[in-house]
Tab-separated table of C-alpha atoms in Angstrom:
chain	number	residue	atom	x	y	z
A	276	UNK	CA	225.734	-115.096	-18.157
A	277	UNK	CA	222.542	-113.069	-17.774
A	278	UNK	CA	222.170	-110.419	-20.471
A	279	UNK	CA	222.029	-106.851	-19.201
A	280	UNK	CA	219.890	-104.023	-20.511
A	281	UNK	CA	219.452	-100.435	-19.401
A	282	UNK	CA	216.120	-98.681	-19.022
A	283	UNK	CA	215.851	-94.886	-19.094
A	284	UNK	CA	212.398	-94.416	-17.591
A	285	UNK	CA	209.902	-91.577	-17.688
A	286	UNK	CA	206.261	-91.702	-16.623
A	287	UNK	CA	203.418	-93.977	-17.671
A	288	UNK	CA	203.039	-97.726	-17.932
A	289	UNK	CA	205.433	-98.385	-20.839
A	290	UNK	CA	208.584	-98.657	-18.653
A	291	UNK	CA	206.779	-101.012	-16.258
A	292	UNK	CA	205.481	-103.242	-19.072
A	293	UNK	CA	208.959	-103.368	-20.567
A	294	UNK	CA	210.776	-104.212	-17.349
A	295	UNK	CA	208.326	-107.025	-16.545
A	296	UNK	CA	208.817	-108.510	-20.012
A	297	UNK	CA	212.592	-108.115	-19.776
A	298	UNK	CA	212.674	-109.912	-16.426
A	299	UNK	CA	210.449	-112.684	-17.801
A	300	UNK	CA	212.935	-113.160	-20.653
A	301	UNK	CA	215.872	-113.379	-18.286
A	302	UNK	CA	217.388	-109.915	-18.621
A	303	UNK	CA	218.975	-108.052	-15.736
A	304	UNK	CA	217.569	-104.533	-15.947
A	305	UNK	CA	219.465	-101.485	-14.724
A	306	UNK	CA	217.101	-98.535	-14.488
A	307	UNK	CA	217.874	-94.837	-14.725
A	308	UNK	CA	214.604	-93.304	-13.528
A	309	UNK	CA	213.579	-89.663	-13.706
A	310	UNK	CA	212.544	-88.104	-10.407
A	311	UNK	CA	208.845	-87.113	-10.234
A	312	UNK	CA	208.156	-89.048	-13.444
A	313	UNK	CA	209.027	-92.750	-13.229
A	314	UNK	CA	206.869	-95.300	-11.390
A	315	UNK	CA	208.380	-96.269	-7.997
A	316	UNK	CA	207.368	-99.888	-8.711
A	317	UNK	CA	210.273	-100.101	-11.153
A	318	UNK	CA	212.422	-100.664	-8.072
A	319	UNK	CA	210.801	-104.080	-7.579
A	320	UNK	CA	212.013	-105.345	-10.969
A	321	UNK	CA	215.362	-103.576	-11.337
A	322	UNK	CA	218.740	-105.129	-10.617
A	323	UNK	CA	219.725	-101.618	-9.597
A	324	UNK	CA	217.976	-98.256	-9.943
A	325	UNK	CA	219.427	-94.754	-10.124
A	326	UNK	CA	217.097	-91.795	-9.647
A	327	UNK	CA	218.019	-88.788	-11.771
A	328	UNK	CA	216.864	-85.282	-12.580
A	329	UNK	CA	216.559	-84.230	-16.209
A	330	UNK	CA	219.927	-83.084	-17.487
A	331	UNK	CA	222.125	-85.297	-15.303
A	332	UNK	CA	223.793	-86.988	-18.263
A	333	UNK	CA	227.178	-87.720	-16.725
A	334	UNK	CA	225.512	-89.435	-13.777
A	335	UNK	CA	223.407	-91.584	-16.122
A	336	UNK	CA	226.412	-92.609	-18.233
A	337	UNK	CA	228.442	-93.401	-15.133
A	338	UNK	CA	225.626	-95.582	-13.751
A	339	UNK	CA	225.428	-97.677	-16.913
A	340	UNK	CA	229.201	-97.971	-17.308
A	341	UNK	CA	229.683	-99.028	-13.685
A	342	UNK	CA	227.204	-101.837	-14.309
A	343	UNK	CA	228.660	-102.817	-17.702
A	344	UNK	CA	225.456	-101.938	-19.576
A	345	UNK	CA	225.947	-101.401	-23.319
A	346	UNK	CA	222.352	-101.378	-24.576
A	347	UNK	CA	219.406	-99.370	-23.288
A	348	UNK	CA	215.899	-98.255	-24.184
A	349	UNK	CA	214.257	-94.892	-23.519
A	350	UNK	CA	210.629	-95.350	-22.470
A	351	UNK	CA	207.870	-93.298	-20.924
A	352	UNK	CA	206.884	-89.672	-21.048
A	353	UNK	CA	208.566	-86.670	-19.536
A	354	UNK	CA	206.093	-83.845	-19.067
A	355	UNK	CA	207.369	-81.028	-21.230
A	356	UNK	CA	206.303	-78.470	-18.666
A	357	UNK	CA	209.021	-79.913	-16.400
A	358	UNK	CA	211.621	-78.680	-18.862
A	359	UNK	CA	211.044	-75.263	-17.322
A	360	UNK	CA	210.891	-76.283	-13.656
A	361	UNK	CA	212.694	-79.537	-12.864
A	362	UNK	CA	215.966	-79.624	-14.795
A	363	UNK	CA	219.422	-79.879	-13.264
A	364	UNK	CA	221.752	-79.839	-16.290
A	365	UNK	CA	225.336	-80.901	-15.752
A	366	UNK	CA	228.229	-79.596	-17.832
A	367	UNK	CA	227.794	-82.328	-20.446
A	368	UNK	CA	224.116	-81.461	-20.940
A	369	UNK	CA	224.990	-77.767	-21.266
A	370	UNK	CA	227.726	-78.586	-23.795
A	371	UNK	CA	225.363	-80.719	-25.904
A	372	UNK	CA	222.680	-78.025	-25.996
A	373	UNK	CA	225.232	-75.309	-26.771
A	374	UNK	CA	226.209	-77.122	-29.983
A	375	UNK	CA	222.625	-77.422	-31.252
A	376	UNK	CA	221.006	-75.135	-33.797
A	377	UNK	CA	217.557	-75.824	-32.362
A	378	UNK	CA	216.301	-77.524	-29.215
A	379	UNK	CA	213.029	-79.041	-30.401
A	380	UNK	CA	212.016	-82.376	-28.876
A	381	UNK	CA	213.441	-84.675	-31.533
A	382	UNK	CA	216.674	-82.738	-31.879
A	383	UNK	CA	217.269	-82.889	-28.119
A	384	UNK	CA	216.493	-86.604	-27.930
A	385	UNK	CA	218.694	-87.442	-30.913
A	386	UNK	CA	221.587	-85.446	-29.469
A	387	UNK	CA	221.159	-87.246	-26.139
A	388	UNK	CA	220.988	-90.679	-27.802
A	389	UNK	CA	223.978	-89.883	-30.027
A	390	UNK	CA	226.044	-88.934	-26.987
A	391	UNK	CA	225.151	-92.183	-25.218
A	392	UNK	CA	226.156	-94.185	-28.267
A	393	UNK	CA	229.509	-92.366	-28.369
A	394	UNK	CA	229.919	-93.516	-24.762
A	395	UNK	CA	229.302	-97.134	-25.845
A	396	UNK	CA	225.627	-97.335	-24.841
A	397	UNK	CA	223.488	-98.282	-27.836
A	398	UNK	CA	219.888	-97.003	-27.739
A	399	UNK	CA	217.489	-99.664	-29.036
A	400	UNK	CA	213.980	-99.077	-30.484
A	401	UNK	CA	211.375	-98.530	-27.790
A	402	UNK	CA	209.401	-101.596	-28.943
A	403	UNK	CA	212.437	-103.904	-28.641
A	404	UNK	CA	210.730	-106.520	-26.450
A	405	UNK	CA	207.100	-105.533	-27.020
A	406	UNK	CA	206.413	-105.383	-30.786
A	407	UNK	CA	202.900	-106.681	-30.106
A	408	UNK	CA	202.005	-103.251	-28.698
A	409	UNK	CA	202.145	-101.700	-32.180
A	410	UNK	CA	198.690	-100.900	-33.567
A	411	UNK	CA	197.177	-103.260	-36.186
A	412	UNK	CA	195.368	-101.829	-39.208
A	413	UNK	CA	191.574	-101.673	-39.354
A	414	UNK	CA	188.430	-100.323	-37.723
A	415	UNK	CA	188.528	-101.621	-34.147
A	416	UNK	CA	185.094	-100.633	-32.944
A	417	UNK	CA	181.499	-101.521	-33.757
A	418	UNK	CA	180.850	-97.992	-34.946
A	419	UNK	CA	182.758	-96.845	-38.019
A	420	UNK	CA	183.591	-93.185	-38.571
A	421	UNK	CA	180.809	-91.295	-40.342
A	422	UNK	CA	181.368	-89.609	-43.700
A	423	UNK	CA	181.876	-86.248	-41.991
A	424	UNK	CA	184.284	-87.791	-39.469
A	425	UNK	CA	186.281	-89.403	-42.292
A	426	UNK	CA	186.681	-85.992	-43.907
A	427	UNK	CA	187.838	-84.513	-40.596
A	428	UNK	CA	190.240	-87.439	-40.104
A	429	UNK	CA	191.727	-86.836	-43.547
A	430	UNK	CA	192.266	-83.179	-42.688
A	431	UNK	CA	193.670	-84.217	-39.313
A	432	UNK	CA	196.267	-86.495	-40.883
A	433	UNK	CA	197.399	-83.681	-43.179
A	434	UNK	CA	197.702	-81.145	-40.357
A	435	UNK	CA	199.312	-83.641	-37.955
A	436	UNK	CA	202.023	-84.444	-40.502
A	437	UNK	CA	202.772	-80.741	-40.830
A	438	UNK	CA	202.985	-80.038	-37.090
A	439	UNK	CA	205.101	-83.178	-36.812
A	440	UNK	CA	207.445	-81.922	-39.504
A	441	UNK	CA	207.817	-78.739	-37.461
A	442	UNK	CA	208.363	-80.870	-34.310
A	443	UNK	CA	205.462	-79.227	-32.480
A	444	UNK	CA	203.415	-82.278	-31.498
A	445	UNK	CA	201.724	-85.459	-32.679
A	446	UNK	CA	197.993	-84.825	-32.175
A	447	UNK	CA	195.289	-82.612	-33.615
A	448	UNK	CA	191.564	-82.321	-32.885
A	449	UNK	CA	189.360	-81.523	-35.876
A	450	UNK	CA	185.637	-80.843	-36.152
A	451	UNK	CA	183.391	-79.644	-38.981
A	452	UNK	CA	186.367	-79.169	-41.279
A	453	UNK	CA	188.190	-76.886	-38.827
A	454	UNK	CA	191.273	-77.511	-36.715
A	455	UNK	CA	190.080	-77.099	-33.127
A	456	UNK	CA	193.267	-77.881	-31.205
A	457	UNK	CA	196.914	-78.659	-31.927
A	458	UNK	CA	199.043	-80.492	-29.385
A	459	UNK	CA	202.014	-78.500	-28.164
A	460	UNK	CA	203.923	-78.446	-24.895
A	461	UNK	CA	200.794	-79.155	-22.813
A	462	UNK	CA	200.385	-82.705	-24.173
A	463	UNK	CA	197.678	-84.785	-25.849
A	464	UNK	CA	195.119	-84.838	-23.021
A	465	UNK	CA	194.999	-81.058	-22.791
A	466	UNK	CA	194.614	-80.785	-26.570
A	467	UNK	CA	191.699	-83.259	-26.480
A	468	UNK	CA	189.988	-81.287	-23.711
A	469	UNK	CA	190.458	-77.976	-25.510
A	470	UNK	CA	189.323	-79.306	-28.885
A	471	UNK	CA	186.396	-81.183	-27.390
A	472	UNK	CA	185.023	-78.034	-25.762
A	473	UNK	CA	185.052	-76.256	-29.096
A	474	UNK	CA	183.719	-79.229	-31.070
A	475	UNK	CA	180.646	-79.786	-28.885
A	476	UNK	CA	180.220	-83.417	-29.875
A	477	UNK	CA	181.503	-83.103	-33.445
A	478	UNK	CA	185.253	-83.612	-33.048
A	479	UNK	CA	187.802	-86.284	-33.921
A	480	UNK	CA	191.298	-86.905	-32.583
A	481	UNK	CA	194.156	-87.774	-34.932
A	482	UNK	CA	197.486	-88.877	-33.456
A	483	UNK	CA	200.342	-89.955	-35.740
A	484	UNK	CA	204.108	-90.254	-36.044
A	485	UNK	CA	206.157	-87.275	-36.990
A	486	UNK	CA	207.703	-87.545	-40.486
A	487	UNK	CA	211.103	-89.169	-40.046
A	488	UNK	CA	210.116	-90.466	-36.593
A	489	UNK	CA	213.035	-91.933	-34.654
A	490	UNK	CA	211.624	-95.141	-33.171
A	491	UNK	CA	214.160	-95.097	-30.374
A	492	UNK	CA	211.944	-92.605	-28.552
A	493	UNK	CA	208.744	-90.557	-28.528
A	494	UNK	CA	206.652	-93.046	-30.505
A	495	UNK	CA	202.959	-91.992	-30.392
A	496	UNK	CA	201.021	-93.870	-27.717
A	497	UNK	CA	197.337	-94.263	-26.888
A	498	UNK	CA	195.469	-96.282	-24.295
A	499	UNK	CA	192.384	-96.539	-22.132
A	500	UNK	CA	193.248	-93.153	-20.622
A	501	UNK	CA	192.960	-91.633	-24.113
A	502	UNK	CA	189.394	-92.914	-24.410
A	503	UNK	CA	188.582	-91.640	-20.898
A	504	UNK	CA	189.618	-88.107	-21.873
A	505	UNK	CA	187.741	-88.342	-25.181
A	506	UNK	CA	184.571	-89.386	-23.354
A	507	UNK	CA	184.927	-86.518	-20.869
A	508	UNK	CA	185.559	-84.078	-23.737
A	509	UNK	CA	182.881	-85.467	-26.112
A	510	UNK	CA	185.360	-86.317	-28.895
A	511	UNK	CA	183.718	-88.932	-31.078
A	512	UNK	CA	186.460	-90.672	-33.087
A	513	UNK	CA	190.149	-91.597	-32.833
A	514	UNK	CA	192.463	-92.162	-35.802
A	515	UNK	CA	196.018	-93.507	-35.460
A	516	UNK	CA	198.695	-95.060	-37.684
A	517	UNK	CA	199.082	-98.818	-38.101
A	518	UNK	CA	202.472	-100.189	-37.077
A	519	UNK	CA	203.636	-96.780	-35.865
A	520	UNK	CA	201.582	-96.272	-32.693
A	521	UNK	CA	202.039	-98.002	-29.342
A	522	UNK	CA	198.724	-99.143	-27.862
A	523	UNK	CA	198.188	-99.893	-24.178
A	524	UNK	CA	195.142	-101.748	-22.833
A	525	UNK	CA	193.770	-102.314	-26.342
A	526	UNK	CA	190.905	-104.582	-25.272
A	527	UNK	CA	189.833	-102.092	-22.607
A	528	UNK	CA	190.137	-99.232	-25.100
A	529	UNK	CA	187.776	-100.991	-27.495
A	530	UNK	CA	185.329	-101.909	-24.727
A	531	UNK	CA	185.131	-98.325	-23.516
A	532	UNK	CA	184.864	-96.952	-27.047
A	533	UNK	CA	182.018	-99.324	-27.921
A	534	UNK	CA	180.230	-98.446	-24.687
A	535	UNK	CA	180.339	-94.732	-25.555
A	536	UNK	CA	179.831	-95.072	-29.330
A	537	UNK	CA	183.335	-93.815	-30.136
A	538	UNK	CA	184.919	-94.965	-33.393
A	539	UNK	CA	188.565	-96.077	-33.517
A	540	UNK	CA	190.302	-96.465	-36.874
A	541	UNK	CA	193.915	-97.417	-37.553
A	542	UNK	CA	195.255	-96.613	-41.016
A	543	UNK	CA	198.511	-97.107	-42.887
């Protein structure tokens, strides 16, 4: 019998990479896809697909149960700004939120995942079928970070851990010993653009896991798009965590970084 797996899909390429790998390994994939977020191409690889709005928990659970799906992954981004404009919470979603002391990102996701597991749907780590996407340790580029950039990276790691502990975001932009931008609800790209403007060619980006990161969701991710935004914003170095960051298009990332003299370092 073909093994079944559920996919709860937001935006970006992660859900598409996963579903292609799952199909190649013989899984039947049942996809719950968020409207205005998930890639329509998921339809081509899904056994069945159910389009949902944020907050439609009962509909999602019913879809998986009807198809006898007991394991799922949560992949892809959901733009946080949509939390204010594109949510249609059902009674279950309202009940879950009502019981929470805070509604920060991780708390919401854990409450959602815990409810699914109570319904018999186990949420697996996001890298279940794609562990090779996790970042390897080392300096990836021809150019290494300068002494000044290393000092800014060290400060960036310290600040990023603190904003992660507070569940604010995962990224900071640092330049000349000052914090230029902190990622919040607007996302990493906007933080890079804001910090780059202030840094004027002397800024680094640090993106790391939150302390106590739940690897079932919201694992930090970088890719060629990250380098594109850094180039546009004149941010000169990128620092991430080895084994705790998902990397898309790594070869293309390195090629672009080398072309524009950007340093990429991955530390434990």
